[in-house]
mmCIF file of C-alpha atoms and ligand atoms in Angstrom:
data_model
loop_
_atom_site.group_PDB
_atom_site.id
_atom_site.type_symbol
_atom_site.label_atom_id
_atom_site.label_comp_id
_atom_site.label_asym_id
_atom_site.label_seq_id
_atom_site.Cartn_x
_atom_site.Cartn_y
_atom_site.Cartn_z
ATOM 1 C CA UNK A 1 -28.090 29.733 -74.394
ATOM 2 C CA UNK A 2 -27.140 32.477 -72.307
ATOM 3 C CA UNK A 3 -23.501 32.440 -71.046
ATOM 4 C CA UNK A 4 -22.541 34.021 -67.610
ATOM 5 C CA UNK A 5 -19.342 35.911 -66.681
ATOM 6 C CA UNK A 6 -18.535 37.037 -63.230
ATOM 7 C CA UNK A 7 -15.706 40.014 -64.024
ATOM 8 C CA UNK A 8 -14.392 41.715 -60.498
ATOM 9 C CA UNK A 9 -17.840 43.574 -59.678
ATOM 10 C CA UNK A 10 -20.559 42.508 -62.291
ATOM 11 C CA UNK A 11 -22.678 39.861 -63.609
ATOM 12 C CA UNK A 12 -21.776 40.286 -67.086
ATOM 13 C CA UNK A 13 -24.180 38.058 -69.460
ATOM 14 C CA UNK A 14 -23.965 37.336 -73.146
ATOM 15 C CA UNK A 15 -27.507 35.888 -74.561
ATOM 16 C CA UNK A 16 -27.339 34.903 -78.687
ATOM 17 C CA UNK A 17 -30.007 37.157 -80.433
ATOM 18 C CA UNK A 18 -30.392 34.322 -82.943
ATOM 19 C CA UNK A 19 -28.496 31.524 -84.160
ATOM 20 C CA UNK A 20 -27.163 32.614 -87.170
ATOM 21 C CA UNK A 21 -25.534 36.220 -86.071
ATOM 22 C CA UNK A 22 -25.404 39.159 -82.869
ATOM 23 C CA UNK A 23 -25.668 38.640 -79.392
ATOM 24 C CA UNK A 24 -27.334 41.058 -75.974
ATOM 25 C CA UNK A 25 -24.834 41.744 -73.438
ATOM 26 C CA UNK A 26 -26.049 43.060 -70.164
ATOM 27 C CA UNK A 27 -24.003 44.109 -67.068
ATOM 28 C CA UNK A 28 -21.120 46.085 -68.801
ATOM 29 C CA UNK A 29 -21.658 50.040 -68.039
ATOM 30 C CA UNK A 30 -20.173 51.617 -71.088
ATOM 31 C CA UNK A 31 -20.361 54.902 -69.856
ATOM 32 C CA UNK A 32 -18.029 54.172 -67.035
ATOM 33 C CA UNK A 33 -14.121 52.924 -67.233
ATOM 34 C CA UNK A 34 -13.882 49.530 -69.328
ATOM 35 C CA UNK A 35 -11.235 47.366 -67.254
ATOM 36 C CA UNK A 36 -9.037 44.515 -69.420
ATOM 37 C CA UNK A 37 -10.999 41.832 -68.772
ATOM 38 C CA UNK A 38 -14.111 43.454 -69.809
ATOM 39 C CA UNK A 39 -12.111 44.621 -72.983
ATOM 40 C CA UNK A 40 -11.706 40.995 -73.880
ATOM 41 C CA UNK A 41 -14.960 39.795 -73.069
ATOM 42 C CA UNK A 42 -16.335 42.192 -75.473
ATOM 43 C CA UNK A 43 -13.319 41.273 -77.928
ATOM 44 C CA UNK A 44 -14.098 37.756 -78.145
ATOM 45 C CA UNK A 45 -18.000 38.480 -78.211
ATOM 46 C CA UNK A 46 -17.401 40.779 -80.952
ATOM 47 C CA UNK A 47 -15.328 37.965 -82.737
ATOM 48 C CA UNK A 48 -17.694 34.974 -82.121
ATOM 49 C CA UNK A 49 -21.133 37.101 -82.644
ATOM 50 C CA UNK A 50 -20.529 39.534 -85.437
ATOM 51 C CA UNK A 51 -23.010 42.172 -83.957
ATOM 52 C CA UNK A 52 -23.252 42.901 -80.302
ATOM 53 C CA UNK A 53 -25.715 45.056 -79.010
ATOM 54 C CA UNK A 54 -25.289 46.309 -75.298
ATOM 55 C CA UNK A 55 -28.852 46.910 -73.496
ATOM 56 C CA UNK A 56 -29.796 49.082 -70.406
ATOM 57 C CA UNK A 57 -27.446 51.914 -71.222
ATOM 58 C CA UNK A 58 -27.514 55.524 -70.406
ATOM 59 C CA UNK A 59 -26.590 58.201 -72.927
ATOM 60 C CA UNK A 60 -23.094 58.190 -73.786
ATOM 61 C CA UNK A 61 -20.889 61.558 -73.965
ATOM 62 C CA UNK A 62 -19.681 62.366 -77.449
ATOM 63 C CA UNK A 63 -15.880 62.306 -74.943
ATOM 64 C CA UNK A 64 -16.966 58.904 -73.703
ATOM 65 C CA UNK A 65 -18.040 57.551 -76.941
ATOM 66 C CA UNK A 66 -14.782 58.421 -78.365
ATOM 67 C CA UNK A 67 -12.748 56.937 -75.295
ATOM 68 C CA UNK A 68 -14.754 53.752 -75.492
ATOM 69 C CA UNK A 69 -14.168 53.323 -79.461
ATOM 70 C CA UNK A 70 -10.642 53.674 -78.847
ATOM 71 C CA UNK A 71 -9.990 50.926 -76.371
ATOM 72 C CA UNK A 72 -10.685 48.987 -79.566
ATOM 73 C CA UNK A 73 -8.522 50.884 -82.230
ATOM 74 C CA UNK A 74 -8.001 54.555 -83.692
ATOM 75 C CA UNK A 75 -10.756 55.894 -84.939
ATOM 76 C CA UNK A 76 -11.522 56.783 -88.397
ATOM 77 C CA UNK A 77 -12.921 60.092 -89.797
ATOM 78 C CA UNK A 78 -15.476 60.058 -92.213
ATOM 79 C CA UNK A 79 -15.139 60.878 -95.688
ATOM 80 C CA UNK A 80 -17.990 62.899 -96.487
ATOM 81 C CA UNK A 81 -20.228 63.195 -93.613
ATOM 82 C CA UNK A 82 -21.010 66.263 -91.548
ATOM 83 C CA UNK A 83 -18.545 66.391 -88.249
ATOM 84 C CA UNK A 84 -19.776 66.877 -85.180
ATOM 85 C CA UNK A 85 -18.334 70.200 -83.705
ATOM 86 C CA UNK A 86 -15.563 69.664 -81.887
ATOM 87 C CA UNK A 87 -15.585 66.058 -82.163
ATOM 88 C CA UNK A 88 -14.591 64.897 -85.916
ATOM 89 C CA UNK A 89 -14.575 61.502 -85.051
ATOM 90 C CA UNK A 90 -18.531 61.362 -83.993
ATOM 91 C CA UNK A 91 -21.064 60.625 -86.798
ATOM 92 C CA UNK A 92 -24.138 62.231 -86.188
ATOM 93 C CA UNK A 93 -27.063 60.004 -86.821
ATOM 94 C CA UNK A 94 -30.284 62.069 -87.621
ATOM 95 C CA UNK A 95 -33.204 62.085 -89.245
ATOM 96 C CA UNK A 96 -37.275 63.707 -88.647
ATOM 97 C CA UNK A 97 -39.811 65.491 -89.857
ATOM 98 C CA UNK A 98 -37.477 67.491 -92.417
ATOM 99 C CA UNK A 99 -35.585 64.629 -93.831
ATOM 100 C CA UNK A 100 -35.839 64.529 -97.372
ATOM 101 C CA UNK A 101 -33.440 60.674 -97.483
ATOM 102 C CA UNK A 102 -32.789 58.446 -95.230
ATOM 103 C CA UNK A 103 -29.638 58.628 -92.978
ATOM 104 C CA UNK A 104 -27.546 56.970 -95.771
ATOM 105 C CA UNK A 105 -28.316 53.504 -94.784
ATOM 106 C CA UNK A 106 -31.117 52.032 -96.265
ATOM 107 C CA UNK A 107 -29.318 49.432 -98.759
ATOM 108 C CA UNK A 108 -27.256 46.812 -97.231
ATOM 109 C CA UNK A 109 -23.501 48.072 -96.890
ATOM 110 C CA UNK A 110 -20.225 47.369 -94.908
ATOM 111 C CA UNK A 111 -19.225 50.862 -93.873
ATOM 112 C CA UNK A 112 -16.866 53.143 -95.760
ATOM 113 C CA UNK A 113 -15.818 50.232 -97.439
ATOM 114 C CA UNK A 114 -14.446 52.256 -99.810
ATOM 115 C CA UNK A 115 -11.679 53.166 -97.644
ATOM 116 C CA UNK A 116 -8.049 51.669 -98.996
ATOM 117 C CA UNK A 117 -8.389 50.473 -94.975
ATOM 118 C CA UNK A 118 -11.930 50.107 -94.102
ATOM 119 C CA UNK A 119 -13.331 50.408 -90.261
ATOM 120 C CA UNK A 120 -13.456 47.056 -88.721
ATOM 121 C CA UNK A 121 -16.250 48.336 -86.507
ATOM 122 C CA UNK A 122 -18.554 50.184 -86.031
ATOM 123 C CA UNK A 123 -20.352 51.490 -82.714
ATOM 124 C CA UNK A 124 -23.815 53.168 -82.875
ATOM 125 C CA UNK A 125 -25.846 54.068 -79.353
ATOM 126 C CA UNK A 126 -29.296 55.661 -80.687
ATOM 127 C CA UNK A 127 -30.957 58.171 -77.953
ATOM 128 C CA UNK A 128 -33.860 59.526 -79.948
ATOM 129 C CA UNK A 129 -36.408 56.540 -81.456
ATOM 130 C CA UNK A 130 -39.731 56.459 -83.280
ATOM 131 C CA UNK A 131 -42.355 55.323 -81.465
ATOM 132 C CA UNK A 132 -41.982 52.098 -83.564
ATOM 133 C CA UNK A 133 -39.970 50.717 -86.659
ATOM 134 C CA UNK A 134 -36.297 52.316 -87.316
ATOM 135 C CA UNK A 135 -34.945 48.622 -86.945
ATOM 136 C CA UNK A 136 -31.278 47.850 -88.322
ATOM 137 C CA UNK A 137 -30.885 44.990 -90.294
ATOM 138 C CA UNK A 138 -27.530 43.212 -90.154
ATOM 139 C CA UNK A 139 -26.246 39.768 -92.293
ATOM 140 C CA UNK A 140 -23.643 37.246 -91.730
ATOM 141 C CA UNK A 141 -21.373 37.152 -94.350
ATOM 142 C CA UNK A 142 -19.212 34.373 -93.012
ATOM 143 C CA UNK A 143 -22.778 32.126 -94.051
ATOM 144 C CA UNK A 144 -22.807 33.806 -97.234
ATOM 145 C CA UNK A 145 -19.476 32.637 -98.542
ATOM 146 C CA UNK A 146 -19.895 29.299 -96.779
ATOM 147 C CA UNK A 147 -23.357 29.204 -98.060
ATOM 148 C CA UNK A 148 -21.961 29.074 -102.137
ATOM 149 C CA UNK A 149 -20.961 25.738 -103.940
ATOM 150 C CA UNK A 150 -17.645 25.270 -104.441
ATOM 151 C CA UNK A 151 -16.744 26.355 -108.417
ATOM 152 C CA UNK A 152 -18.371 29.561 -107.211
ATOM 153 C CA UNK A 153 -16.168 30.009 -104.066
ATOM 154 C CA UNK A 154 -13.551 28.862 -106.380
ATOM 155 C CA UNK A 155 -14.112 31.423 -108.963
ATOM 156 C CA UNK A 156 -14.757 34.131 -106.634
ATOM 157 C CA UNK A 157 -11.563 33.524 -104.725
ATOM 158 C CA UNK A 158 -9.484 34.818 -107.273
ATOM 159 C CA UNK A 159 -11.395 38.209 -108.299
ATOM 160 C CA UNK A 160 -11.130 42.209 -107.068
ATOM 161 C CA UNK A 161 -13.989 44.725 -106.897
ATOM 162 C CA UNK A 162 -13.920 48.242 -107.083
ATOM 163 C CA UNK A 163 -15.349 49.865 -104.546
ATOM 164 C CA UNK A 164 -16.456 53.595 -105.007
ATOM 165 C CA UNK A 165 -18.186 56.335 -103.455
ATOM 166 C CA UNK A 166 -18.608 59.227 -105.505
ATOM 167 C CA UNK A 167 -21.402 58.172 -107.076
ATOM 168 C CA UNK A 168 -23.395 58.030 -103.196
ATOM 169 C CA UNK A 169 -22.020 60.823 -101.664
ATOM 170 C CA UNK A 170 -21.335 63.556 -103.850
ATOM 171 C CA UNK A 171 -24.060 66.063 -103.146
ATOM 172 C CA UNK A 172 -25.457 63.824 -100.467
ATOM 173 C CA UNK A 173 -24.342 65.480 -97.075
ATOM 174 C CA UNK A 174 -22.357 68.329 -97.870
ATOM 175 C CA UNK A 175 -23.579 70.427 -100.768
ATOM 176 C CA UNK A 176 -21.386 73.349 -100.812
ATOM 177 C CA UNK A 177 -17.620 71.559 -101.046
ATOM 178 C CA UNK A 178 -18.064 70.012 -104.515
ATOM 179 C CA UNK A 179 -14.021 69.753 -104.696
ATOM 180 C CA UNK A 180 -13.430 66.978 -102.139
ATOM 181 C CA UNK A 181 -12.680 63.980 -103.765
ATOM 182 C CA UNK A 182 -14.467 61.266 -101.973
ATOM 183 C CA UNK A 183 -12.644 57.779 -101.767
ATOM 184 C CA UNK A 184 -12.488 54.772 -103.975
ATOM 185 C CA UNK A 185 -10.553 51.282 -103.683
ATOM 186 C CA UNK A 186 -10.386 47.807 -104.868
ATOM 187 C CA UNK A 187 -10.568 44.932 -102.486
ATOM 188 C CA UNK A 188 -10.795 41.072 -102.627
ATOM 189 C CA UNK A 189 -14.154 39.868 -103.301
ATOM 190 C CA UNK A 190 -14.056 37.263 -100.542
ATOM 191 C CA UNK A 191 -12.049 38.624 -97.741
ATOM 192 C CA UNK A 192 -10.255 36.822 -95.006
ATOM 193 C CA UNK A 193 -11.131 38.169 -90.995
ATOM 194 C CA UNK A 194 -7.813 39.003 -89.735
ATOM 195 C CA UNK A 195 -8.490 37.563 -86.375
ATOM 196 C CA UNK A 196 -10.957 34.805 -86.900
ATOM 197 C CA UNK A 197 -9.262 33.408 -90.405
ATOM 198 C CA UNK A 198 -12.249 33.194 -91.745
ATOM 199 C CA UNK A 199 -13.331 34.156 -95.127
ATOM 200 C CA UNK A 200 -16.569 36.448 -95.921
ATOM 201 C CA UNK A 201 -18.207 37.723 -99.181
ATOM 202 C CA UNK A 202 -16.832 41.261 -99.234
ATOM 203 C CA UNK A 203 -19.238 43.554 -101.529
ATOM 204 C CA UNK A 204 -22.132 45.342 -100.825
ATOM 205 C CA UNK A 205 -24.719 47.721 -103.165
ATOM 206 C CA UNK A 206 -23.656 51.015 -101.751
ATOM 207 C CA UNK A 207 -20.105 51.252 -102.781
ATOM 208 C CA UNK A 208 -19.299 47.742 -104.813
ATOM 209 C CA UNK A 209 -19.565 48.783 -108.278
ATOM 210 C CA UNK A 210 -17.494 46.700 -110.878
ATOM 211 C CA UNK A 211 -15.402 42.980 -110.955
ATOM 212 C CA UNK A 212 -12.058 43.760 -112.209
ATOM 213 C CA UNK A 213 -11.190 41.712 -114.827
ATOM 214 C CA UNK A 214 -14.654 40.884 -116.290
ATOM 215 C CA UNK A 215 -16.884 42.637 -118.662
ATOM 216 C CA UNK A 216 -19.341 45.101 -117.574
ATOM 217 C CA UNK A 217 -21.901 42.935 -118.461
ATOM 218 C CA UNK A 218 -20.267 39.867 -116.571
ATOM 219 C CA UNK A 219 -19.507 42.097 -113.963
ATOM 220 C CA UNK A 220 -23.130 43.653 -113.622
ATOM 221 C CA UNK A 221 -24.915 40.033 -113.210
ATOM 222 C CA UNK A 222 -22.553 38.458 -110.957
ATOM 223 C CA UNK A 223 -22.783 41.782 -108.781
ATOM 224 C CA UNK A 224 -26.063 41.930 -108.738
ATOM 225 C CA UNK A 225 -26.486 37.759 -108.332
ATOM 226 C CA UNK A 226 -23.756 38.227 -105.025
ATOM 227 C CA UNK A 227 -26.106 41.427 -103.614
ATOM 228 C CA UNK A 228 -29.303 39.090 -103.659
ATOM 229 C CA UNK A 229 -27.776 36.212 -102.498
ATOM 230 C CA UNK A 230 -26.085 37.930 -99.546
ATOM 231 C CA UNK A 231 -29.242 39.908 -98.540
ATOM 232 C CA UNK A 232 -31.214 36.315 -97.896
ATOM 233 C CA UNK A 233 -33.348 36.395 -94.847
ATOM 234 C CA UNK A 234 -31.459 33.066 -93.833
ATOM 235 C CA UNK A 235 -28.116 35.094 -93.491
ATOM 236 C CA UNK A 236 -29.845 37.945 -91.540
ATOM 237 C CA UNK A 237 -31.380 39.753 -88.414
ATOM 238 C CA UNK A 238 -33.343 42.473 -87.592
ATOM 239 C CA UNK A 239 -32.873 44.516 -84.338
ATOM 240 C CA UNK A 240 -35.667 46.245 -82.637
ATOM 241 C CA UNK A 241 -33.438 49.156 -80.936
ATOM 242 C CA UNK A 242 -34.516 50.539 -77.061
ATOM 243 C CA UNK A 243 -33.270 53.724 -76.206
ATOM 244 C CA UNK A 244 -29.704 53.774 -75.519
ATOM 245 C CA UNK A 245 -28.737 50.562 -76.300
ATOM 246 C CA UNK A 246 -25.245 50.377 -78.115
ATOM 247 C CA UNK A 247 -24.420 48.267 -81.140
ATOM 248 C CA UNK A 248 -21.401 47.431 -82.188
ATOM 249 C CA UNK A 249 -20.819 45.720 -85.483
ATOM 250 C CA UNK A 250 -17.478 43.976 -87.646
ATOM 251 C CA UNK A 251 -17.602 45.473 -91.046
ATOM 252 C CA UNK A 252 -15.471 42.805 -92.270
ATOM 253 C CA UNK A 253 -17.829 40.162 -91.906
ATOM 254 C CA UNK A 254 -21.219 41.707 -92.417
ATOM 255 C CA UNK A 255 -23.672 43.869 -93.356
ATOM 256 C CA UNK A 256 -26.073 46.210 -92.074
ATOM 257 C CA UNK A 257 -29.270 48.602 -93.399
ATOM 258 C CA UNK A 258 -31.441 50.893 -91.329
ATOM 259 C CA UNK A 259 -34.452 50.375 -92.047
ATOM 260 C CA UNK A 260 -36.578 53.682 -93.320
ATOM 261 C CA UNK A 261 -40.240 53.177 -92.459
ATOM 262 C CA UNK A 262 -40.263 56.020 -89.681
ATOM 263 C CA UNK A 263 -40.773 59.358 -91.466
ATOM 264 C CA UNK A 264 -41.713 62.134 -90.272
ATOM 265 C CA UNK A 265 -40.614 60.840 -86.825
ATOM 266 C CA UNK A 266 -37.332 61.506 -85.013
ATOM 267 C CA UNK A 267 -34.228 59.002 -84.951
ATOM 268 C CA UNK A 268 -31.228 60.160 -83.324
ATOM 269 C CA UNK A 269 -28.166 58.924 -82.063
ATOM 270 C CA UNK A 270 -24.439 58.795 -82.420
ATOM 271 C CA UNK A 271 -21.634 56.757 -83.705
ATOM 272 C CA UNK A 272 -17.845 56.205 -84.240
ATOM 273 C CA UNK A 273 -16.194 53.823 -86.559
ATOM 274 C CA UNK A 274 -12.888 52.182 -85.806
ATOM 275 C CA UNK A 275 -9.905 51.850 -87.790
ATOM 276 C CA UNK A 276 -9.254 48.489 -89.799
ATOM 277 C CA UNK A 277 -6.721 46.831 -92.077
ATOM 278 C CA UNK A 278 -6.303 46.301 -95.559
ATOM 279 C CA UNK A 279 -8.705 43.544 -96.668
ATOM 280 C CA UNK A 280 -6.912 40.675 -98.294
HETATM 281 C C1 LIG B 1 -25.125 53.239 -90.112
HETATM 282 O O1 LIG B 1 -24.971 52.655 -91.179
HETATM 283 O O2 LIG B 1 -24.164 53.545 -89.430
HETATM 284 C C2 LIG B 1 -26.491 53.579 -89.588
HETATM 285 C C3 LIG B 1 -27.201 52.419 -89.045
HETATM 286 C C4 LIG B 1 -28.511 52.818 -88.447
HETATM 287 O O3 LIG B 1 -28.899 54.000 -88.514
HETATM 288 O O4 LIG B 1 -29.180 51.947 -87.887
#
């Protein structure tokens, strides 16, 4: 059902994109100032949707994309990606003709989460689109967790992962600094949303590679058993992008994959990722 909010000048509406996770807003312009009560519509939005996608935007400044992550946190450099001069905190999104991978998204994946504090969101307007396909894919992991009986919530409760990333990036983006040493961590394996209270499966294919605790065996099938089960269709969406539109996704309670099928055409756009908390 759509909902309608009158803020001081605009018609600001919030329509569900499905049931089950994200939501269209229309009638905030991100490029100009965002006042308070905007802030918190998009706050709460964020909280109750998971996945927001502002539509009928223009392109975004790399100065005004910055400004407008920041109303919701500091913003968080990444690890291993190439920086965008003069801007650090922008993460160029590119790929065409002379892509040999993807962008680094095509499994599911919570960003950087192998960060000791990973982002708790992520905003990504795209200016450059194939004619068609380039979708993002993005899953509810609040469902996921709720979704498992409860001896397996049970057991999962109690258990760490490591999360790693030298395996993904080393020699990915940046082939010439082979010294950096690219970030690992080990989080809970069901997480608890620091605003919302609730709790979300917390591992992902990209960077989730071992269960403390168990053997590597144990550890491979239950990984691989919480990876299928979170990437169920039931759990997910798929967005089909118009130029300029803005996402804006919580790490900590899903997951998200670009979807490759575009090559050799152009994708393009640019993104920031905000600073989060330790999971716990
Ligand atoms: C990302 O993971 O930030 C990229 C998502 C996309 O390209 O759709």
């Amino acid at each position: 059902m759509k909902n309608m909010i009158n803020s001081s000048n605009n018609k600001i509406t919030i329509r569900p994109y499905a049931p089950n996770i994200g939501a269209i807003i229309t009638g905030i312009d991100l490029s100009k100032e965002i006042t308070n009560s905007e802030q918190n519509i998009i706050k709460d939005a964020f909280h109750k949707y998971l996945v927001i996608f502002f539509q009928k935007q223009s392109e975004i400044s790399p100065v005004n994309h910055i400004k407008l992550g920041k109303y919701f946190g500091d913003l968080h450099i990444h690890p291993a990606a190439p920086k965008m001069k003069n801007y650090p905190e922008i993460f160029e999104i590119h790929t065409d003709k002379n892509s040999k991978i993807s962008n680094g998204a095509e499994y599911f994946h919570s960003d950087v989460s192998c960060e000791k504090e990973p982002p708790l969101g992520t905003m990504l307007q795209l200016h450059i689109l194939p004619e068609c396909g380039g979708d993002t894919m993005f899953a509810n992991m609040y469902m996921a967790y709720d979704a498992l009986s409860d001896p397996m919530k049970n057991f999962l409760n109690n258990l760490y992962a490591s999360h790693e990333s030298e395996h993904f990036y080393r020699g990915r983006y940046n082939k010439t600094n082979e010294n950096v040493k690219y970030p690992s961590s080990i989080h809970p394996v069901v997480r608890t949303h620091p605003v919302t209270k609730k709790k979300a499966l917390y591992i992902n294919r990209f960077f989730t590679t071992k269960i403390e605790g168990l053997s590597k065996d144990e550890s491979l099938i239950i990984l691989n058993y919480l990876f299928e089960h979170c990437e169920k269709t039931d759990f997910q969406i798929r967005y089909r992008w118009q130029q300029n539109d803005m996402a804006f996704w919580d790490n900590r309670c899903t997951l998200h994959k670009a979807i490759w099928d575009y090559f050799p055409n152009e994708r393009k756009g640019r993104r920031v990722t905000i600073k989060g908390d330790k999971p716990y």
